[in-house]
Amino acid sequence: MSAKSQAKWGEKGFAKSDASIDVSVNFCGIKLRNPLVLASGIVDTTASSLIFAIENCAGAVTCKSISLEPRKGHGSPIIVTNESGMLNAVGLSNPGLNSSIEEIKDAKKRLSQHKNKELRNAAIIGNVFATSIEDFAKAAKEISKSGCEMLELNLSCPNVKDEFGEPFACNPILAAELTKAVKKALKEVEKETEKNLKMPILVKLAPNVPDIAKIAKAVEAAGADGITAINTMPGMMLDLKTGKPILTNKSGGFSGPNLKPIAVKCIYDIYKSVKIPILGTGGVTTGKDAIELMMAGASAVGVGTAVYYRGIDCFKKINDEIVEWMKENNISSLKEIIGKAHR
Amino acid sequence: MKKDGKCEKQECKCSRIVELADPFPMHMLKIEKIEQENSNVKSFYFRHKLNSQPGQFVMVWLPGNGEKPMSIARDYGDSFQLAIASVGNVSNKLCCAKVGDFVGIRGPLGTYFSLTDDKAKLVKSIALVGGGYGAGPMASLAELAIKKGLKPANIHYIVGARTKDLLLFHKRLEGIGVNVHITTDDGSFGAKGRVIDVLNKVVTDAKKNKIKIDKIYTVGPELMMKAVYDVAMRENIDCEISLERYMKCGIGVCGSCIVDPTGERMCIEGPIIGKEKIKQITEFGKYHRDATGNKVKY
């Protein structure tokens, strides 16, 4: 906190009331009632699960990565935990393109009739995974017709390397080509339907690259509307009794509390080099964590592993903590916080 | 578990401090004893204070061979017992495990049975219906009910299996006065027929004797539980079931055990659910989901 804002706190000496605190954010032109977005991969395969997260105070929700064909994913154990974080290798299980699109359509329909009017406009972010640029474009084209508000490209899953090799997110040229191909595919949909899709494309990046900002810049130039940063960090946990990796996939993606400093640095670096907004994801478990990612440059904040540490109502808890922090620090809008580390 | 609270120092103006702990850590436990229960089921004993309640489950990891959810056959306080049937890849391998081998145990997980009615008063007369491997949790619940003060004569324990060789724990409640009703599909032991016929008879007999069965509990195959639930609804009796869904993580993260339309996870908000919840869950008795998340009809 700067000396100036400390003085301000001292002068006023009282916290603002809830009504004057605005936690809504505008992300890629879409208004979110709060900045917390259910991250892809956590309780998000079915319409019911997406709505359950929204009912538990998520400002928006991201679907589990959708592939053209159904995937069973890896065998259990798919998750191993300790107090510092979680390692997962779910292996992109999903019911495939057709079923997943039906789930999104169902979620949109049920939300539009939800008894709580405030939830009716909650945004759903589609998420797509494929093994080739052509398949990415093909899947994105279909998902764009499902009614989701945004589309996230998962080109950074660390858990299917044995199957598919290096993720696209490791290579700026491939990442840009992929982004271009998806943008082109969506243009085709617009031509076919003679409607403006207005569907922002978010590109989800991996932290384990020498220069994440370079990749962010490349996908921005290729037409990306936003960056999701970061995906999980490759890791491994061993069982000391047997000396063997616990996960069936041996290695997994590390998330949770101890991922946060890595996310903060990546977001900070990306914010410096691109103009498009950032959905900051990585280790957010408390309100202060969310504020830290926003200060680094995130316009909205992904929450995933916190569901394990604090329950499905973690969205409500984190949101309340953000409001509490804003009150204590005499801040009325998140605009004052976003990118503060750069000013 | 987590502790959420304000900073203790009064003069300190810092905001909420959230202390985080791992809610469901995995414990590596040694197999202390193995017993053959029937032709298909082995019991594994572990020395560990599990602090479980009837209806809860554990995730069992056999190093190098996978992880599966398993019901808890019996919790002795200082130790516990898992009854494992050879039915799949992981359980087949587990059944080959030896005394002294280590397995990873996470839990107890999920919700558990309650012996109170909707006014939070202890129930007086209950019927427990277990099909196949549901016998373990049902027997544990009967034992807990007696401990809480229910008269054994007011407990009906109805357990069924395909054949005599597959019956489980039917001797556990013998000699303590619980009404034990056993059925086998082929009549090789107990009454020939299905548990639902016995339940219907128990309910009818109770009515004749002007006794009200307060609550029916059931664990077993879903269509059997649906039939039990339908009896409970028809007779206006409270009911709790164990709704099992495909579970990959067991700790509320992966979403594979989520039910329609409530979106609840059967590993956290379930598997034990009451009458009101069952009414809301429209997929009960109709479909479940496979490893990909696609629907599979019953």
XYZ file of C-alpha atoms in Angstrom:
641
model
C 0.000 0.000 0.000
C 1.381 3.428 -0.919
C 1.972 6.174 1.656
C -0.726 8.228 -0.050
C -3.470 5.663 0.341
C -2.390 4.987 3.920
C -2.879 8.670 4.695
C -6.283 8.505 3.052
C -7.244 5.565 5.276
C -6.112 7.503 8.367
C -8.018 10.663 7.435
C -11.339 9.010 6.778
C -10.923 6.439 9.496
C -13.947 4.393 8.520
C -14.635 1.776 5.945
C -16.986 2.269 3.020
C -20.352 0.556 3.071
C -20.933 -2.481 0.861
C -23.171 -0.613 -1.558
C -20.358 1.715 -2.607
C -17.988 -1.157 -3.335
C -18.082 -2.261 -6.957
C -16.577 -5.676 -7.608
C -17.960 -6.006 -11.129
C -15.457 -6.035 -13.957
C -15.592 -5.674 -17.687
C -13.668 -8.493 -19.273
C -13.265 -8.482 -23.071
C -16.426 -6.379 -23.313
C -18.470 -8.737 -21.132
C -19.659 -7.610 -17.729
C -18.966 -10.020 -14.848
C -20.768 -9.416 -11.536
C -17.504 -10.231 -9.787
C -13.996 -10.984 -11.118
C -13.957 -14.655 -10.075
C -14.077 -17.162 -12.920
C -14.311 -20.920 -12.378
C -11.105 -22.186 -14.016
C -11.264 -24.921 -16.612
C -10.964 -28.479 -15.346
C -12.652 -28.147 -11.958
C -16.272 -29.364 -11.569
C -17.269 -28.136 -15.024
C -18.179 -31.013 -17.365
C -21.966 -30.756 -17.237
C -24.588 -28.003 -17.393
C -25.580 -28.770 -13.799
C -22.013 -28.391 -12.547
C -21.527 -25.026 -14.308
C -24.768 -23.705 -12.820
C -23.811 -25.049 -9.370
C -20.586 -22.960 -9.482
C -22.520 -19.857 -10.610
C -25.007 -20.402 -7.764
C -22.003 -20.524 -5.467
C -21.013 -16.998 -6.542
C -18.667 -17.554 -9.500
C -18.785 -14.429 -11.722
C -18.309 -16.600 -14.817
C -17.490 -20.241 -15.483
C -15.149 -22.030 -17.862
C -16.018 -25.449 -19.288
C -13.719 -28.412 -19.061
C -11.612 -28.687 -22.237
C -13.690 -30.075 -25.084
C -12.109 -32.328 -27.713
C -13.649 -33.574 -30.980
C -13.995 -37.134 -29.653
C -14.909 -38.263 -26.112
C -11.915 -38.893 -23.838
C -11.782 -41.076 -20.738
C -8.653 -39.372 -19.431
C -6.056 -41.028 -17.232
C -6.817 -43.673 -14.631
C -6.899 -42.701 -10.936
C -4.987 -41.443 -9.014
C -5.558 -38.321 -11.103
C -5.012 -35.961 -8.177
C -2.559 -35.831 -5.310
C -2.475 -33.080 -2.727
C -0.572 -31.577 0.149
C -0.867 -28.315 2.090
C 1.090 -26.351 -0.536
C -0.948 -27.336 -3.559
C -2.368 -29.979 -5.805
C -0.927 -32.028 -8.613
C -3.385 -33.278 -11.230
C -3.273 -35.357 -14.371
C -6.910 -35.823 -15.297
C -5.913 -36.290 -18.935
C -8.538 -34.056 -20.579
C -11.480 -36.370 -19.979
C -14.627 -34.984 -21.596
C -17.747 -36.317 -23.320
C -16.652 -35.037 -26.746
C -17.794 -32.179 -28.966
C -21.457 -33.070 -29.503
C -22.354 -33.919 -25.902
C -20.375 -30.959 -24.557
C -22.186 -28.517 -26.868
C -25.521 -29.925 -25.658
C -24.382 -29.369 -22.054
C -23.479 -25.707 -22.779
C -26.794 -25.123 -24.588
C -28.644 -26.698 -21.657
C -26.703 -24.532 -19.183
C -27.540 -21.337 -21.137
C -31.209 -22.279 -21.306
C -31.459 -23.127 -17.617
C -29.544 -19.988 -16.608
C -31.833 -17.770 -18.698
C -34.770 -19.066 -16.643
C -32.954 -19.113 -13.287
C -35.064 -18.044 -10.316
C -32.256 -15.740 -9.193
C -32.343 -13.003 -11.858
C -28.802 -11.871 -11.032
C -27.416 -15.149 -12.317
C -29.196 -15.122 -15.669
C -26.439 -13.192 -17.455
C -23.506 -15.110 -15.979
C -21.006 -15.789 -18.750
C -19.943 -19.253 -19.848
C -16.490 -19.573 -21.351
C -16.145 -22.527 -23.727
C -12.802 -24.278 -23.721
C -11.319 -26.282 -26.559
C -8.453 -28.719 -26.833
C -7.204 -30.475 -29.980
C -4.034 -32.071 -31.283
C -3.753 -30.189 -34.564
C -4.418 -26.640 -35.709
C -7.128 -27.912 -38.099
C -8.941 -29.770 -35.312
C -8.688 -26.746 -33.008
C -10.382 -24.619 -35.682
C -12.981 -27.302 -36.407
C -13.916 -27.734 -32.726
C -13.877 -23.972 -32.047
C -16.254 -23.416 -34.964
C -18.811 -25.818 -33.514
C -18.436 -24.646 -29.894
C -18.945 -21.037 -31.001
C -22.507 -22.016 -31.981
C -23.285 -23.357 -28.479
C -24.186 -19.983 -26.986
C -21.103 -19.556 -24.803
C -19.932 -15.942 -24.418
C -16.204 -16.508 -24.842
C -13.914 -19.241 -26.024
C -10.680 -20.256 -24.365
C -8.048 -22.187 -26.322
C -6.246 -24.710 -24.142
C -2.929 -25.020 -25.893
C -0.990 -25.569 -22.702
C -2.167 -28.777 -20.999
C 0.938 -30.307 -19.399
C -0.573 -33.762 -18.890
C -0.834 -35.285 -22.347
C 2.765 -34.835 -23.504
C 3.310 -38.603 -23.851
C 0.311 -38.759 -26.147
C 0.682 -35.556 -28.164
C 4.145 -34.081 -27.574
C 5.079 -30.499 -26.722
C 2.056 -28.190 -26.167
C 1.429 -25.409 -28.729
C 1.937 -22.833 -25.964
C 5.685 -23.551 -25.964
C 6.130 -22.181 -29.469
C 5.196 -18.586 -30.373
C 4.921 -19.322 -34.102
C 2.613 -22.329 -33.671
C 0.574 -20.568 -30.954
C 0.024 -17.610 -33.294
C -0.856 -19.824 -36.252
C -3.387 -21.668 -34.138
C -4.955 -18.422 -32.915
C -5.209 -17.154 -36.491
C -6.824 -20.380 -37.652
C -9.464 -20.198 -34.903
C -10.217 -16.517 -35.609
C -10.609 -17.390 -39.291
C -12.944 -20.272 -38.460
C -15.144 -17.954 -36.374
C -15.241 -15.444 -39.261
C -16.563 -18.265 -41.430
C -19.301 -18.936 -38.884
C -20.192 -15.230 -39.003
C -20.422 -15.386 -42.794
C -22.531 -18.545 -42.734
C -24.955 -17.254 -40.140
C -24.767 -13.596 -41.233
C -24.461 -12.681 -37.582
C -21.733 -10.981 -35.618
C -20.583 -13.612 -33.121
C -18.844 -11.089 -30.861
C -16.992 -13.994 -29.319
C -13.706 -13.070 -27.654
C -10.959 -15.670 -27.985
C -8.777 -16.251 -24.927
C -5.499 -18.107 -25.310
C -4.422 -20.089 -22.253
C -0.660 -20.052 -21.810
C 1.834 -22.262 -19.982
C 4.198 -20.913 -17.308
C 7.068 -23.270 -18.150
C 8.481 -21.295 -21.077
C 11.566 -19.042 -21.172
C 9.555 -15.905 -22.048
C 5.784 -16.039 -21.644
C 5.419 -12.403 -22.734
C 6.835 -13.270 -26.146
C 4.137 -15.926 -26.657
C 1.459 -13.530 -25.409
C 2.627 -10.907 -27.898
C 2.591 -13.439 -30.733
C -1.001 -14.522 -30.064
C -2.109 -10.905 -29.599
C -0.705 -10.076 -33.023
C -2.562 -13.125 -34.395
C -5.867 -11.721 -33.151
C -6.350 -13.103 -29.627
C -8.806 -11.001 -27.593
C -7.418 -11.986 -24.198
C -4.839 -14.130 -22.448
C -5.512 -16.705 -19.741
C -2.393 -17.047 -17.638
C -1.349 -19.429 -16.364
C -2.012 -23.125 -16.794
C -0.610 -25.493 -14.166
C 3.137 -26.044 -13.766
C 4.503 -29.521 -14.580
C 5.404 -31.364 -11.409
C 5.729 -34.732 -9.740
C 5.098 -36.140 -6.267
C 6.565 -39.416 -5.048
C 5.376 -41.853 -2.420
C 8.315 -42.427 -0.094
C 7.237 -45.952 0.926
C 7.541 -47.237 -2.635
C 9.677 -44.483 -4.134
C 7.243 -44.238 -7.062
C 5.236 -41.347 -8.552
C 1.712 -41.328 -7.100
C -0.177 -40.171 -10.209
C -1.004 -42.828 -12.790
C 0.379 -40.419 -15.410
C 3.499 -40.097 -13.210
C 3.717 -36.320 -13.716
C 0.949 -33.752 -13.467
C 0.163 -30.055 -13.391
C 0.800 -28.264 -10.108
C -1.813 -25.755 -8.906
C -2.959 -24.208 -5.660
C -1.445 -21.836 -3.088
C 2.217 -22.284 -4.016
C 1.649 -21.625 -7.728
C 0.696 -18.009 -7.027
C 4.111 -16.258 -7.168
C 4.748 -17.884 -10.552
C 1.353 -16.662 -11.802
C 1.995 -13.141 -10.479
C 5.310 -12.909 -12.342
C 3.836 -14.291 -15.595
C 0.854 -11.912 -15.431
C 3.177 -9.004 -14.642
C 5.350 -9.792 -17.661
C 2.379 -10.284 -19.988
C 0.669 -7.064 -18.843
C 3.820 -5.114 -19.711
C 3.931 -6.407 -23.275
C 0.310 -6.687 -24.492
C -2.787 -4.477 -24.569
C -5.428 -7.250 -24.446
C -6.919 -8.161 -21.033
C -5.623 -10.997 -18.883
C -7.640 -13.644 -17.060
C -5.188 -14.296 -14.229
C -5.218 -17.852 -12.930
C -2.869 -19.583 -10.535
C -3.054 -20.259 -6.824
C -5.904 -17.906 -5.943
C -7.293 -19.187 -2.648
C -8.133 -15.983 -0.737
C -9.356 -12.485 -1.510
C -5.848 -11.105 -1.074
C -4.536 -13.613 -3.634
C -7.109 -12.352 -6.148
C -6.125 -8.740 -5.452
C -2.441 -9.584 -5.926
C -3.099 -11.104 -9.366
C -5.179 -8.063 -10.330
C -2.437 -5.711 -9.188
C -0.035 -7.652 -11.415
C -2.386 -6.963 -14.331
C -5.283 -9.434 -14.333
C -8.707 -7.983 -15.245
C -10.467 -11.107 -13.983
C -9.261 -13.968 -11.834
C -9.554 -17.725 -12.313
C -10.316 -19.887 -9.286
C -9.958 -23.664 -9.415
C -7.955 -25.505 -6.789
C -9.463 -23.314 -4.036
C -12.586 -25.471 -4.458
C -10.556 -28.256 -2.801
C -9.045 -26.166 -0.007
C -12.110 -24.045 0.870
C -15.146 -25.805 -0.623
C -17.417 -24.974 -3.559
C -18.452 -21.783 -1.722
C -14.852 -20.522 -2.066
C -16.183 -18.026 -4.659
C -18.407 -16.439 -2.020
C -15.605 -16.463 0.582
C -13.018 -14.960 -1.791
C -15.507 -12.361 -3.011
C -16.348 -11.356 0.580
C -12.648 -11.079 1.361
C -12.102 -8.851 -1.687
C -14.927 -6.554 -0.515
C -13.514 -6.520 3.020
C -10.045 -5.640 1.749
C -11.416 -2.903 -0.500
C -13.315 -1.414 2.432
C -10.260 -1.450 4.674
C -8.184 0.199 1.977
C -10.834 2.668 0.877
C -11.047 1.400 -2.646
C -14.411 1.544 -4.351
C -13.731 -0.043 -7.720
C -11.468 -2.831 -8.901
C -10.324 -0.468 -11.677
C -8.130 1.164 -9.032
C -6.383 -2.149 -8.418
C -5.955 -3.717 -11.858
C -2.368 -3.200 -13.053
C -1.408 -1.194 -9.959
C 2.027 -2.854 -9.876
C 2.839 -1.049 -13.130
C 1.890 2.459 -12.069
C -9.472 -28.450 8.279
C -9.153 -24.825 7.422
C -9.411 -22.077 9.966
C -10.792 -18.754 8.829
C -10.557 -15.867 11.207
C -9.421 -12.396 12.040
C -5.895 -11.604 13.060
C -5.754 -12.112 16.822
C -3.839 -8.974 17.745
C -6.450 -6.344 18.475
C -4.421 -3.368 17.363
C -3.657 -5.101 14.085
C -5.741 -3.743 11.212
C -4.711 -6.372 8.683
C -7.547 -8.143 6.946
C -8.709 -11.710 7.325
C -6.083 -14.379 7.719
C -6.928 -17.674 6.079
C -4.955 -20.652 7.310
C -4.899 -23.464 4.807
C -4.447 -27.142 5.479
C -4.846 -30.155 3.214
C -8.486 -31.167 3.832
C -8.113 -34.821 2.770
C -4.481 -35.935 2.951
C -3.506 -39.450 1.852
C -2.156 -41.747 4.569
C 0.096 -44.660 3.654
C -1.170 -47.526 5.823
C 0.110 -51.059 6.324
C -2.242 -54.001 5.797
C -2.354 -55.615 9.266
C -4.590 -58.598 8.574
C -6.465 -60.164 5.656
C -9.535 -62.417 5.978
C -11.539 -64.234 3.317
C -15.198 -63.173 3.767
C -16.794 -65.224 1.010
C -15.847 -66.701 -2.348
C -15.362 -63.244 -3.858
C -14.621 -60.849 -0.996
C -11.600 -60.298 1.235
C -11.420 -58.066 4.296
C -8.375 -55.877 4.855
C -7.622 -54.468 8.311
C -5.675 -51.267 8.994
C -4.532 -49.800 12.310
C -5.549 -46.149 11.992
C -8.072 -43.849 13.679
C -10.353 -43.178 10.734
C -13.194 -41.502 12.697
C -15.725 -42.461 10.067
C -19.525 -42.585 10.205
C -21.656 -45.259 8.517
C -22.094 -44.426 4.821
C -18.766 -42.658 4.339
C -16.089 -44.032 2.037
C -12.336 -43.908 1.465
C -10.199 -43.610 -1.660
C -7.811 -46.555 -1.753
C -4.583 -46.311 -3.740
C -2.603 -49.448 -4.479
C 0.815 -48.117 -5.552
C 1.321 -48.699 -9.257
C -2.173 -50.131 -9.755
C -4.635 -47.279 -9.433
C -7.062 -45.762 -6.958
C -10.755 -46.490 -6.309
C -13.481 -45.425 -3.879
C -14.356 -48.177 -1.367
C -17.018 -48.323 1.323
C -15.917 -48.833 4.908
C -17.049 -52.249 6.161
C -16.407 -51.497 9.824
C -14.725 -48.818 11.931
C -13.441 -50.188 15.251
C -12.125 -46.831 16.499
C -8.411 -47.629 16.561
C -8.593 -49.672 13.378
C -10.872 -50.210 10.404
C -11.851 -52.855 7.901
C -12.427 -52.686 4.154
C -14.266 -55.529 2.428
C -13.063 -55.671 -1.153
C -14.593 -57.750 -3.936
C -12.626 -58.689 -7.041
C -14.707 -56.840 -9.602
C -12.295 -54.654 -11.561
C -8.656 -53.969 -12.368
C -7.824 -52.195 -9.128
C -9.819 -54.470 -6.807
C -8.393 -57.608 -8.449
C -4.885 -56.338 -7.777
C -5.850 -55.287 -4.249
C -7.101 -58.772 -3.528
C -3.581 -60.034 -4.329
C -2.029 -57.645 -1.760
C -0.342 -59.225 1.256
C -0.114 -58.466 4.955
C 2.592 -55.825 5.373
C 1.926 -54.152 2.009
C 1.219 -50.425 2.086
C -1.781 -48.748 0.493
C -2.745 -45.070 0.334
C -5.968 -44.190 2.163
C -7.734 -40.848 1.817
C -10.747 -40.195 3.982
C -13.240 -40.646 5.501
C -14.987 -38.898 2.614
C -18.548 -37.864 1.851
C -21.752 -37.555 3.829
C -23.123 -40.190 6.230
C -26.393 -41.638 7.466
C -28.302 -39.808 10.154
C -30.362 -41.554 12.820
C -32.608 -38.548 13.369
C -35.921 -37.653 11.764
C -36.741 -34.329 10.092
C -37.387 -32.805 13.536
C -33.851 -33.821 14.616
C -35.235 -36.428 17.041
C -33.689 -39.903 17.296
C -35.610 -42.413 15.176
C -37.244 -45.342 17.024
C -37.874 -47.991 14.413
C -35.836 -48.478 11.232
C -35.383 -50.771 8.260
C -31.980 -51.204 6.606
C -31.833 -52.652 3.122
C -28.458 -53.762 1.782
C -27.838 -55.304 -1.603
C -24.502 -56.964 -2.358
C -21.661 -54.859 -0.930
C -24.118 -52.479 0.735
C -24.223 -54.955 3.616
C -21.123 -53.476 5.323
C -22.380 -49.906 5.786
C -25.870 -51.178 6.685
C -24.472 -53.432 9.430
C -22.342 -50.530 10.727
C -25.450 -48.354 10.858
C -27.379 -51.040 12.781
C -24.543 -51.234 15.317
C -24.452 -47.452 15.681
C -28.237 -47.363 16.128
C -28.024 -49.836 19.027
C -25.203 -47.794 20.560
C -27.419 -44.705 20.341
C -30.191 -46.496 22.224
C -32.492 -48.029 19.599
C -34.000 -51.354 20.671
C -32.543 -54.175 18.540
C -36.080 -55.524 18.087
C -36.972 -52.258 16.307
C -34.223 -52.687 13.721
C -34.909 -54.667 10.549
C -31.753 -55.614 8.690
C -32.628 -56.873 5.228
C -29.758 -58.099 3.147
C -29.717 -59.859 -0.186
C -27.268 -61.459 -2.549
C -27.427 -63.491 -5.745
C -26.388 -66.684 -3.970
C -25.265 -67.976 -0.534
C -21.564 -67.705 -1.438
C -21.901 -63.969 -2.017
C -23.663 -63.081 1.241
C -21.730 -60.672 3.443
C -21.788 -59.946 7.179
C -25.044 -61.798 7.818
C -23.514 -63.287 10.975
C -22.358 -59.918 12.280
C -25.723 -58.932 13.724
C -26.806 -62.393 14.836
C -27.325 -62.908 18.570
C -27.906 -59.245 19.402
C -31.625 -59.248 18.768
C -31.766 -57.372 15.443
C -34.362 -58.748 13.013
C -32.117 -60.198 10.335
C -33.835 -61.011 7.023
C -31.750 -62.737 4.385
C -32.688 -63.308 0.755
C -30.863 -64.983 -2.100
C -31.965 -64.862 -5.725
C -31.546 -68.642 -6.038
C -32.870 -69.594 -2.588
C -29.546 -71.149 -1.531
C -29.804 -69.330 1.818
C -32.600 -67.478 3.620
C -35.736 -66.685 1.660
C -35.723 -67.079 -2.111
C -36.474 -63.772 -3.730
C -35.605 -60.133 -3.485
C -35.040 -57.702 -0.624
C -37.886 -55.514 -1.827
C -40.429 -58.308 -1.151
C -39.117 -58.592 2.410
C -39.239 -54.826 2.874
C -42.862 -54.764 1.725
C -43.688 -57.517 4.216
C -41.814 -55.784 7.071
C -43.696 -52.549 6.406
C -47.078 -54.330 6.168
C -46.455 -56.359 9.344
C -45.404 -53.241 11.220
C -48.621 -51.501 10.158
C -50.674 -54.491 11.355
C -48.966 -54.247 14.740
C -49.528 -50.477 14.750
C -45.783 -49.798 14.670
C -44.517 -46.975 12.518
C -41.209 -47.555 10.728
C -39.587 -44.106 11.040
C -36.925 -44.394 8.410
C -35.647 -46.707 5.703
C -31.956 -46.773 4.759
C -30.506 -48.430 1.697
C -27.166 -49.134 0.012
C -26.854 -51.282 -3.064
C -27.516 -51.410 -6.796
C -29.331 -48.259 -7.964
C -32.468 -49.917 -9.290
C -32.851 -51.804 -5.994
C -32.487 -48.515 -4.102
C -35.052 -46.903 -6.425
C -37.524 -49.674 -5.563
C -36.804 -49.173 -1.834
C -37.249 -45.408 -2.192
C -40.572 -45.947 -4.004
C -41.806 -48.096 -1.091
C -40.740 -45.385 1.367
C -42.582 -42.689 -0.617
C -45.703 -44.831 -1.019
C -45.788 -45.492 2.740
C -44.792 -41.918 3.616
C -41.644 -43.068 5.449
C -38.443 -41.015 5.642
C -35.575 -42.436 3.576
C -31.820 -42.151 3.034
C -29.846 -43.745 0.210
C -26.230 -43.982 -0.918
C -26.080 -42.557 -4.448
C -22.887 -43.816 -6.040
C -21.492 -42.182 -9.140
C -18.304 -42.708 -11.132
C -15.615 -41.150 -8.948
C -12.153 -40.311 -10.165
C -10.780 -38.060 -7.431
C -13.221 -38.504 -4.514
C -12.326 -35.074 -3.133
C -14.676 -32.745 -5.006
C -12.405 -31.542 -7.788
C -12.793 -33.542 -11.012
C -16.582 -33.288 -11.321
C -17.179 -36.818 -12.612
C -19.691 -37.673 -9.839
C -21.877 -34.586 -10.343
C -25.626 -35.268 -10.573
C -28.420 -33.591 -12.530
C -29.899 -31.094 -12.124
C -28.516 -29.886 -8.770
C -24.843 -30.040 -9.841
C -23.859 -31.541 -6.503
C -20.843 -33.828 -6.200
C -21.664 -37.233 -4.794
C -18.213 -37.424 -3.183
C -18.801 -34.231 -1.150
C -22.535 -33.375 -1.037
C -23.233 -37.159 -1.220
C -23.154 -40.124 -1.385
C -25.680 -40.304 1.471
C -28.690 -38.191 0.598
C -32.121 -37.831 2.166
C -35.661 -37.836 0.821
C -35.819 -34.147 -0.168
C -32.541 -34.320 -2.080
C -33.520 -37.585 -3.793
C -36.680 -35.878 -5.068
C -34.557 -33.133 -6.667
C -32.058 -35.479 -8.315
C -33.989 -36.418 -11.436
C -31.300 -38.765 -12.795
C -31.727 -41.173 -9.834
C -32.746 -44.572 -11.198
C -32.592 -43.268 -14.786
C -28.970 -42.687 -15.794
C -25.420 -42.140 -14.595
C -22.281 -40.953 -16.399
C -19.205 -42.842 -17.617
C -15.529 -41.852 -17.428
C -15.930 -39.386 -20.325
C -18.985 -37.702 -18.764
C -21.469 -39.145 -21.251
C -24.815 -40.380 -19.936
C -25.427 -44.127 -19.536
C -29.026 -45.255 -19.070
C -30.006 -47.872 -16.480
